[in-house]
mmCIF file of C-alpha atoms in Angstrom:
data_model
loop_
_atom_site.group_PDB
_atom_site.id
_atom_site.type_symbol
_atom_site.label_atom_id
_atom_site.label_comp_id
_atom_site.label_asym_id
_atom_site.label_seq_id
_atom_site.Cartn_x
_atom_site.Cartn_y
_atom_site.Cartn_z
ATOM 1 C CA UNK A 1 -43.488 -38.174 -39.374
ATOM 2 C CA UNK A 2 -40.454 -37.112 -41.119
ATOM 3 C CA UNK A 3 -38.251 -40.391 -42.822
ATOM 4 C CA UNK A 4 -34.561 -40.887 -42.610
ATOM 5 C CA UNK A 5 -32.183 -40.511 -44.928
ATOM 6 C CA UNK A 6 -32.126 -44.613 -45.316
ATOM 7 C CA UNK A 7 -35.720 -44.672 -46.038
ATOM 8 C CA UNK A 8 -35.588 -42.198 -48.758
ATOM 9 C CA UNK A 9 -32.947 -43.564 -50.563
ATOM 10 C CA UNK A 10 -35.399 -46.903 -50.643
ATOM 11 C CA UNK A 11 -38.107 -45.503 -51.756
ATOM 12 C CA UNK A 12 -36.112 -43.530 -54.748
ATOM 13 C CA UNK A 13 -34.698 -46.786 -55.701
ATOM 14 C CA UNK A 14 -38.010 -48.588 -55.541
ATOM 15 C CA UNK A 15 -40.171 -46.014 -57.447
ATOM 16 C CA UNK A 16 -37.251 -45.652 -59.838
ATOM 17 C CA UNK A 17 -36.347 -42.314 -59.317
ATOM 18 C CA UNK A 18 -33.105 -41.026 -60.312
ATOM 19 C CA UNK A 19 -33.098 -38.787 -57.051
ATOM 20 C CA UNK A 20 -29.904 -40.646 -54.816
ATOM 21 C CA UNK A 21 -30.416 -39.535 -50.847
ATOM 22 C CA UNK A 22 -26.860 -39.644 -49.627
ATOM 23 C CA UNK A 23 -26.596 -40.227 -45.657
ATOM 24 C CA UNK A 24 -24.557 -38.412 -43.796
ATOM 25 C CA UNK A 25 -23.916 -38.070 -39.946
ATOM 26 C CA UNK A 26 -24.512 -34.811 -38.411
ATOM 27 C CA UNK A 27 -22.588 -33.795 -35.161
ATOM 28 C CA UNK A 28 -23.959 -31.527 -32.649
ATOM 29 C CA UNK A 29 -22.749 -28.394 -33.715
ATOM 30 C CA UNK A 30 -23.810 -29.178 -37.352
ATOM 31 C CA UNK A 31 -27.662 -29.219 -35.802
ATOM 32 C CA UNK A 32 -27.187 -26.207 -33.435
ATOM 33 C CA UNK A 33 -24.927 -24.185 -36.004
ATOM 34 C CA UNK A 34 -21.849 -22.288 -35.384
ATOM 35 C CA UNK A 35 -21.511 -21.041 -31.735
ATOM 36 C CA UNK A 36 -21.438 -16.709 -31.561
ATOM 37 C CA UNK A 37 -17.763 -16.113 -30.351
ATOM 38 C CA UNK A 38 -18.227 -12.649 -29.947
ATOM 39 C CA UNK A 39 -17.055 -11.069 -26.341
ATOM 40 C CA UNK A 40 -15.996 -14.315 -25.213
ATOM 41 C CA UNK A 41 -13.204 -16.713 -24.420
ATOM 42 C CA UNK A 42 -12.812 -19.441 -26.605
ATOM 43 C CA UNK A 43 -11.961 -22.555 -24.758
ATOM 44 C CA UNK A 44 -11.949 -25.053 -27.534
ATOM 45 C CA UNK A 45 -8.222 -25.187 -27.972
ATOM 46 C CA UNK A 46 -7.281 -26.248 -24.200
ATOM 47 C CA UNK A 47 -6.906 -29.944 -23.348
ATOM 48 C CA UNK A 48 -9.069 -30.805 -20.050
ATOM 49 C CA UNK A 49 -7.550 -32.909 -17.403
ATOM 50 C CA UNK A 50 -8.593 -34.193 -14.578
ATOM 51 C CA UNK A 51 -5.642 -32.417 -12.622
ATOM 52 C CA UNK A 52 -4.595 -29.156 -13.129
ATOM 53 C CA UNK A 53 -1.781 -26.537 -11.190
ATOM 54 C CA UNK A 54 -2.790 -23.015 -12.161
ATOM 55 C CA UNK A 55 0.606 -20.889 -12.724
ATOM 56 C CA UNK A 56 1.877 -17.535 -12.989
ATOM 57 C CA UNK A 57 2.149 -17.626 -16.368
ATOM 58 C CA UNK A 58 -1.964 -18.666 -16.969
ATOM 59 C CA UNK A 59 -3.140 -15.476 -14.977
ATOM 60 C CA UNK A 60 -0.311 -13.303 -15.805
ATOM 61 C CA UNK A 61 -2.494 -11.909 -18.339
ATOM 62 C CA UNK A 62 -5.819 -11.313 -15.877
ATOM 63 C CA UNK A 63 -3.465 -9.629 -13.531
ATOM 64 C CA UNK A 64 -1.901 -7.351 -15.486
ATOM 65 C CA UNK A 65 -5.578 -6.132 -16.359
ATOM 66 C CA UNK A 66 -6.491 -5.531 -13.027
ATOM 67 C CA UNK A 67 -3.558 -4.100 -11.752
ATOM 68 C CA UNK A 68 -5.241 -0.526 -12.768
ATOM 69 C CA UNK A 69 -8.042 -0.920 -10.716
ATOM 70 C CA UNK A 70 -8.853 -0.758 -6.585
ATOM 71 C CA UNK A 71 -10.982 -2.600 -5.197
ATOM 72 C CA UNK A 72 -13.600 -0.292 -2.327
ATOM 73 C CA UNK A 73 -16.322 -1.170 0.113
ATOM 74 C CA UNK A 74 -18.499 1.231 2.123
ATOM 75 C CA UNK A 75 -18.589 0.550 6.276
ATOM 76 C CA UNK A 76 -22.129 0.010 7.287
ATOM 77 C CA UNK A 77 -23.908 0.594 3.784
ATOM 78 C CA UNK A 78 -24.525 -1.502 0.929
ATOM 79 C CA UNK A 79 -25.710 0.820 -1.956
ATOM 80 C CA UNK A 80 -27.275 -0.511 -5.207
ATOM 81 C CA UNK A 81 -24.355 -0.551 -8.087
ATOM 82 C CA UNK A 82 -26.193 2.171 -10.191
ATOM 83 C CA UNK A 83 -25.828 4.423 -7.463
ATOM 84 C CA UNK A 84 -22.453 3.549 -6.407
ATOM 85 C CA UNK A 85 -21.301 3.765 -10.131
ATOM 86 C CA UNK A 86 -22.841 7.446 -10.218
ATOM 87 C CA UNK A 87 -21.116 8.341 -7.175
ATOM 88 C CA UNK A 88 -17.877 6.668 -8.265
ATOM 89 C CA UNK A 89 -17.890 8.696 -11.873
ATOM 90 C CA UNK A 90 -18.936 11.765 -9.716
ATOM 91 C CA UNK A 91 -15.535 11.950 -7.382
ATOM 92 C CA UNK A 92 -13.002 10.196 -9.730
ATOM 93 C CA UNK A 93 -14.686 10.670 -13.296
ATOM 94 C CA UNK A 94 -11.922 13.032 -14.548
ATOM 95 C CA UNK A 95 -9.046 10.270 -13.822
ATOM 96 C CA UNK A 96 -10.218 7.978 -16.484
ATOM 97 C CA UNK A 97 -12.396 5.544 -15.576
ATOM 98 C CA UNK A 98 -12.866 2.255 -17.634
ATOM 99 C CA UNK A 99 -14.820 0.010 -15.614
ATOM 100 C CA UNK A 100 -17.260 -0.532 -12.476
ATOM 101 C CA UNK A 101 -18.444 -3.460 -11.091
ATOM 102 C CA UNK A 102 -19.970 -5.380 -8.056
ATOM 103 C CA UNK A 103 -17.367 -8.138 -6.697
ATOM 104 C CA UNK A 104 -19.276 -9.050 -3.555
ATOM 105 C CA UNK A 105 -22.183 -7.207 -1.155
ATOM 106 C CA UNK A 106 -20.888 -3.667 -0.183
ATOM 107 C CA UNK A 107 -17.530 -4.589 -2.327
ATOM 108 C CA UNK A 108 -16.598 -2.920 -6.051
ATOM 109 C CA UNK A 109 -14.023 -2.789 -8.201
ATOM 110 C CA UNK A 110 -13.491 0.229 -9.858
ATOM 111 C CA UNK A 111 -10.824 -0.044 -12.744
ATOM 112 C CA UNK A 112 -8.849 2.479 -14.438
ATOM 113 C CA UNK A 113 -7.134 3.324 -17.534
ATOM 114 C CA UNK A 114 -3.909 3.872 -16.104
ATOM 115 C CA UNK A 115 -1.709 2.983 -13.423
ATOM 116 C CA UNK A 116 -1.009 6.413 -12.198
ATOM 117 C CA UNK A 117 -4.803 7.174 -11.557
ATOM 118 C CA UNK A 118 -5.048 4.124 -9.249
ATOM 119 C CA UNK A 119 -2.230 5.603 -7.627
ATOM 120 C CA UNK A 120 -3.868 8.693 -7.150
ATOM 121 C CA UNK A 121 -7.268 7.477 -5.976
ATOM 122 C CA UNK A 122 -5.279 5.253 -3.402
ATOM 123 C CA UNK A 123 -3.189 8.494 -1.640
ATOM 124 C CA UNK A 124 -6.464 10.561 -1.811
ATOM 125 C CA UNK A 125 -7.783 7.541 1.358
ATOM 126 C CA UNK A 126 -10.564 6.684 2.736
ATOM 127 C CA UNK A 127 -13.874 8.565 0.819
ATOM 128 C CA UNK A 128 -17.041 9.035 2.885
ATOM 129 C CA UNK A 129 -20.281 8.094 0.635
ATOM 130 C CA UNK A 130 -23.651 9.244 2.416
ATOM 131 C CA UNK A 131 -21.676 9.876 5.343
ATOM 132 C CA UNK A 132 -20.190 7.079 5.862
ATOM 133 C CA UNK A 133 -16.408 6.181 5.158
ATOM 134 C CA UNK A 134 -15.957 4.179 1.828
ATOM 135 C CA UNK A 135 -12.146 2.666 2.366
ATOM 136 C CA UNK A 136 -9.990 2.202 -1.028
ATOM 137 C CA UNK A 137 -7.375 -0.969 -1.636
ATOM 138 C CA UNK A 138 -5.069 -1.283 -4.554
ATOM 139 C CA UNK A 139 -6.156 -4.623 -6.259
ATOM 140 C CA UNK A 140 -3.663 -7.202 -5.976
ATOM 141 C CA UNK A 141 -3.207 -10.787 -7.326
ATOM 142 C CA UNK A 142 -3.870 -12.331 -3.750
ATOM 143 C CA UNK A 143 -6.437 -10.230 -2.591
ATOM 144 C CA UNK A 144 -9.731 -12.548 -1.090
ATOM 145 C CA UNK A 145 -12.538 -10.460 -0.661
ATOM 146 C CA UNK A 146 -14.082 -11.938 2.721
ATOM 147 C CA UNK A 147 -15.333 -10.612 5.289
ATOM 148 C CA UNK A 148 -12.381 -10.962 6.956
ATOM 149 C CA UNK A 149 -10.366 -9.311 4.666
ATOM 150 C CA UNK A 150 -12.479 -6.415 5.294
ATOM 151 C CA UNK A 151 -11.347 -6.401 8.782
ATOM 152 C CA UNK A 152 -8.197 -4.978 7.812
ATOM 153 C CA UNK A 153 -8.665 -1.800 6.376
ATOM 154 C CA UNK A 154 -5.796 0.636 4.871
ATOM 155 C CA UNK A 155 -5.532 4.218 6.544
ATOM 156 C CA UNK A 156 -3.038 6.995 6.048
ATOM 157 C CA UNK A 157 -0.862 7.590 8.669
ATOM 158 C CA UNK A 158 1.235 11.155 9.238
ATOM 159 C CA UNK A 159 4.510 11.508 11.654
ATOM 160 C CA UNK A 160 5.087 15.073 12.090
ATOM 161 C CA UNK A 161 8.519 16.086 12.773
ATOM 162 C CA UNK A 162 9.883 12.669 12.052
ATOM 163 C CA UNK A 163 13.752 13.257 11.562
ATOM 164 C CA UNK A 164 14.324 12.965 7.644
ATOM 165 C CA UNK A 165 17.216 10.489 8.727
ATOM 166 C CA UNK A 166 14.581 8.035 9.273
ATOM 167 C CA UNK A 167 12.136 8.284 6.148
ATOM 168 C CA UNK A 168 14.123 5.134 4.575
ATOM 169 C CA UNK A 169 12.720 1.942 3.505
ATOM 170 C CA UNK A 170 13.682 -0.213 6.353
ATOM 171 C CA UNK A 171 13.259 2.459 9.083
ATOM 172 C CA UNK A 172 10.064 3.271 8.318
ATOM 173 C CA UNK A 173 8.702 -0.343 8.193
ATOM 174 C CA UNK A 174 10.169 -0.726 11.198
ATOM 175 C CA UNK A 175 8.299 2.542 13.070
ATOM 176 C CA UNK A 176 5.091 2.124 11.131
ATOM 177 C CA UNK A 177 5.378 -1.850 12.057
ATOM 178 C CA UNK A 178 4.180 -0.721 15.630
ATOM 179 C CA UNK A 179 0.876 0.531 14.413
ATOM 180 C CA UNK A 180 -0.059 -2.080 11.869
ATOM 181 C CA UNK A 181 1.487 -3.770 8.776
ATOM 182 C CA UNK A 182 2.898 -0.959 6.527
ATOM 183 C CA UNK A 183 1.695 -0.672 2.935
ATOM 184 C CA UNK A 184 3.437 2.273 1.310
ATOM 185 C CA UNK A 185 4.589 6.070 1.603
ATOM 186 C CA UNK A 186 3.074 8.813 -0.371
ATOM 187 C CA UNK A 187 4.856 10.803 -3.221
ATOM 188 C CA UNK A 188 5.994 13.412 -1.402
ATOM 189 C CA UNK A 189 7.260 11.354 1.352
ATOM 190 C CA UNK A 190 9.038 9.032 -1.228
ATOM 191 C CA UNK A 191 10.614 12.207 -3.042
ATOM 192 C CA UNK A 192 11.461 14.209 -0.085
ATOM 193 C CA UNK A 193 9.478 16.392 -1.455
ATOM 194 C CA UNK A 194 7.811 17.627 1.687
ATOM 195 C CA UNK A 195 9.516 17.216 4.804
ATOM 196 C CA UNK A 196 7.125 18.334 7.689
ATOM 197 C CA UNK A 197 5.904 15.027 7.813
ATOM 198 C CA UNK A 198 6.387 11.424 6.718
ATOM 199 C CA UNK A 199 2.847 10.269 5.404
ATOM 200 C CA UNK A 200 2.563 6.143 5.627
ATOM 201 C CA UNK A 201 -0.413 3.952 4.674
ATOM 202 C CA UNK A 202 -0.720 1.592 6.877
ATOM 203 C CA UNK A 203 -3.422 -1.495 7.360
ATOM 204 C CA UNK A 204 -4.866 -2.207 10.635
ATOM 205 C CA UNK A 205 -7.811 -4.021 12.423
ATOM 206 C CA UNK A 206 -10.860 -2.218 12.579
ATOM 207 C CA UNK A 207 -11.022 -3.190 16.124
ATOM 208 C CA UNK A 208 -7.528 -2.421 17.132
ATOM 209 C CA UNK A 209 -6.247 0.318 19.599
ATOM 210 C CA UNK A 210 -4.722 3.594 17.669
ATOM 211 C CA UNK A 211 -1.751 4.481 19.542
ATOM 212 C CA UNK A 212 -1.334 8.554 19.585
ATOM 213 C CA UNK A 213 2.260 8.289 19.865
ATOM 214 C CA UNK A 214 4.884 5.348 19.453
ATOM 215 C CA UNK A 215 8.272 4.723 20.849
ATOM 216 C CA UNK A 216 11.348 3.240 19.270
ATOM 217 C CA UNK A 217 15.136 3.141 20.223
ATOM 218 C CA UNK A 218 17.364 4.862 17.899
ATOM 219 C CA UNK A 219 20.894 4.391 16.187
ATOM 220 C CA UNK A 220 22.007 5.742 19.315
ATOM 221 C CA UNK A 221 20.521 3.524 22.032
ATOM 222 C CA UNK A 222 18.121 6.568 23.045
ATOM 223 C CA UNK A 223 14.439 6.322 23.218
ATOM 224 C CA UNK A 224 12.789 8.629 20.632
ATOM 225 C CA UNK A 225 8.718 9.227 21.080
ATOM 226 C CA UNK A 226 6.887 9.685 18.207
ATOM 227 C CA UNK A 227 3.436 11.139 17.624
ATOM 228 C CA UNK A 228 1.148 9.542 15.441
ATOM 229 C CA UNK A 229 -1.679 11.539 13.254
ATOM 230 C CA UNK A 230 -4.388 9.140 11.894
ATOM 231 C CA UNK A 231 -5.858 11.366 8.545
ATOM 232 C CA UNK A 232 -9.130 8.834 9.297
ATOM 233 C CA UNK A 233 -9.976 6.550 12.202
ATOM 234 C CA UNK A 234 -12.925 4.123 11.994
ATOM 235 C CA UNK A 235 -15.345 4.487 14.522
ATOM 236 C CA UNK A 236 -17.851 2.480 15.950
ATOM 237 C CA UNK A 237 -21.540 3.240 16.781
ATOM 238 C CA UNK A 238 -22.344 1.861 20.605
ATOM 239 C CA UNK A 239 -26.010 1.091 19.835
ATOM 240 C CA UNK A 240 -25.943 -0.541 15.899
ATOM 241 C CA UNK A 241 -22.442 -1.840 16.421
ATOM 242 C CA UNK A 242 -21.762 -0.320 12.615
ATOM 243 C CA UNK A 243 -18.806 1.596 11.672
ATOM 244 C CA UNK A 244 -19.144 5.082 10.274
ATOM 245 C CA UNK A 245 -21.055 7.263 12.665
ATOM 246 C CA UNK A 246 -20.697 8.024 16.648
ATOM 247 C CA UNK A 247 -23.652 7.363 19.052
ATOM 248 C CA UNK A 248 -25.389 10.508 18.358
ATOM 249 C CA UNK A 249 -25.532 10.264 14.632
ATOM 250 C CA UNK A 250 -27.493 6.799 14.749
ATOM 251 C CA UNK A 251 -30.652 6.427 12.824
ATOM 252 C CA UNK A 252 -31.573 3.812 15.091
ATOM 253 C CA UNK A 253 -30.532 5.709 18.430
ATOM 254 C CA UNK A 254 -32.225 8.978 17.121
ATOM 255 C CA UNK A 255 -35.539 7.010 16.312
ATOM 256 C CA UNK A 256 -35.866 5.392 20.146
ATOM 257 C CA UNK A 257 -34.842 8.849 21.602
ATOM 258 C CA UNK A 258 -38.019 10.588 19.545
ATOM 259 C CA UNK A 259 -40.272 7.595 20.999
ATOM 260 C CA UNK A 260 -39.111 8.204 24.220
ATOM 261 C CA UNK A 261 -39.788 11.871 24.192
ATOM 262 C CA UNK A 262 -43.033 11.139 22.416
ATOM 263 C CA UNK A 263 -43.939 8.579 24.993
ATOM 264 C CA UNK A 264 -42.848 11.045 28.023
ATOM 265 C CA UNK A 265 -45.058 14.328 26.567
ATOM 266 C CA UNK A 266 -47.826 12.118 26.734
ATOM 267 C CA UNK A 267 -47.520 10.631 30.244
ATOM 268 C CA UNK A 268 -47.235 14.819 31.407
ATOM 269 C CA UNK A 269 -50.229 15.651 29.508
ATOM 270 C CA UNK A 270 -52.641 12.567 31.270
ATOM 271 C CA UNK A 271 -50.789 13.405 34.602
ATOM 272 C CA UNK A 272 -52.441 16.714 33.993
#
């Protein structure tokens, strides 16, 4: 049983010894040792209270980090991260990318080293991963990833013929408005660059109606019809109720289909 530094300080004076024990109080960290700091966040230096108001100011520097990166989910699938991270490195591997990982089930985020590669990755749209379409959001600072935010999904949007007069700001929020909340224009469309067509991404339900053509009344009190082209529209399978594949692409529709036959050969061969 080991003494205490009290006992063998008595027993040095009683035996005469010239040894002197000196006691001293050891804290927590003196038993544990220092704590590895390496690749993390020290806290130490923050006072705790019991209320706190998070600011700006205290995530400015999170944000910031993130604002490189998009944040992607695949409709109907949720693939392990090693093979999402393979596929992810596969498509967008030559734009620089710094980091992949799982936020959620079916939801990554997939950060960059540069702003303009987001950028690009979010004009290229919706991806399709094993067939099925993977759909691409800029990460922002209020983004919740829910399942309702995955509801709302961003899609490009193209208005051929679209008089260049209205490919402004507040015009085209006002158009695009009649389709879904308006996001942002492309490059081209934001340079004038290319004027066959105003290209808009838009967010909608998944469950919404897709207009092919909108109206709207003009400067000049005339009605002006516009066609809409959607670059991707989801689609939903009537037997699994999944987005990402029509009725005759089902795994589950195709597998009841080959019973059925199965069972209906064999009926005509006992009939026989």
């Amino acid at each position: 049983m080991g003494r205490s530094a009290e006992e063998e300080e008595e027993m040095n004076n009683n035996t005469g010894s010239t040894k002197t024990t000196i006691s001293i109080s050891k804290s927590w960290s003196n038993v544990v040792g220092k704590i590895p700091v390496d690749d993390e966040i020290d806290l130490t230096m923050e006072k705790s209270e019991t209320n706190v108001k998070i600011t700006m100011a205290d995530i400015k520097d999170e944000v910031e980090y993130w604002s490189t990166a998009v944040v992607c989910y695949v409709l109907g699938s949720n693939p392990p991260q090693v093979v999402i991270d393979g596929y992810f490195r596969r498509i967008w591997g030559g734009l620089g990318i710094d980091k992949v990982a799982q936020l959620n089930r079916r939801v990554f985020m997939v950060r960059f080293h540069s702003i303009e590669s987001r950028n690009k990755v979010v004009e290229e749209g919706v991806q399709m991963f094993d067939r099925k379409p993977m759909i691409v959001k800029p990460s922002k600072s209020d983004m919740e990833i829910t399942k309702e935010q995955m509801e709302n999904i961003p899609i490009w949007v193209r208005m051929v013929g679209l008089d260049v007069k209205y490919w402004g700001r507040t015009s085209l929020t006002k158009i695009v408005g009649l389709i879904g909340k308006p996001l942002r224009t492309d490059a081209a469309t934001t340079k004038r660059e290319r004027l066959t067509y105003a290209r808009v991404l838009v967010e909608v339900k998944l469950n919404q109606e897709y207009p092919t053509s909108i109206r709207f009344e003009n400067e000049a009190g005339k009605i002006v019809e516009q066609k809409i082209h959607y670059e991707w529209k989801p689609v939903m399978c009537e037997k699994c109720r999944n987005y990402g594949h029509e009725l005759n692409e089902c795994p589950k529709f195709i597998k009841e289909e080959h019973e059925k036959n199965e069972k209906k050969q064999e009926l005509e061969i006992q009939e026989k």
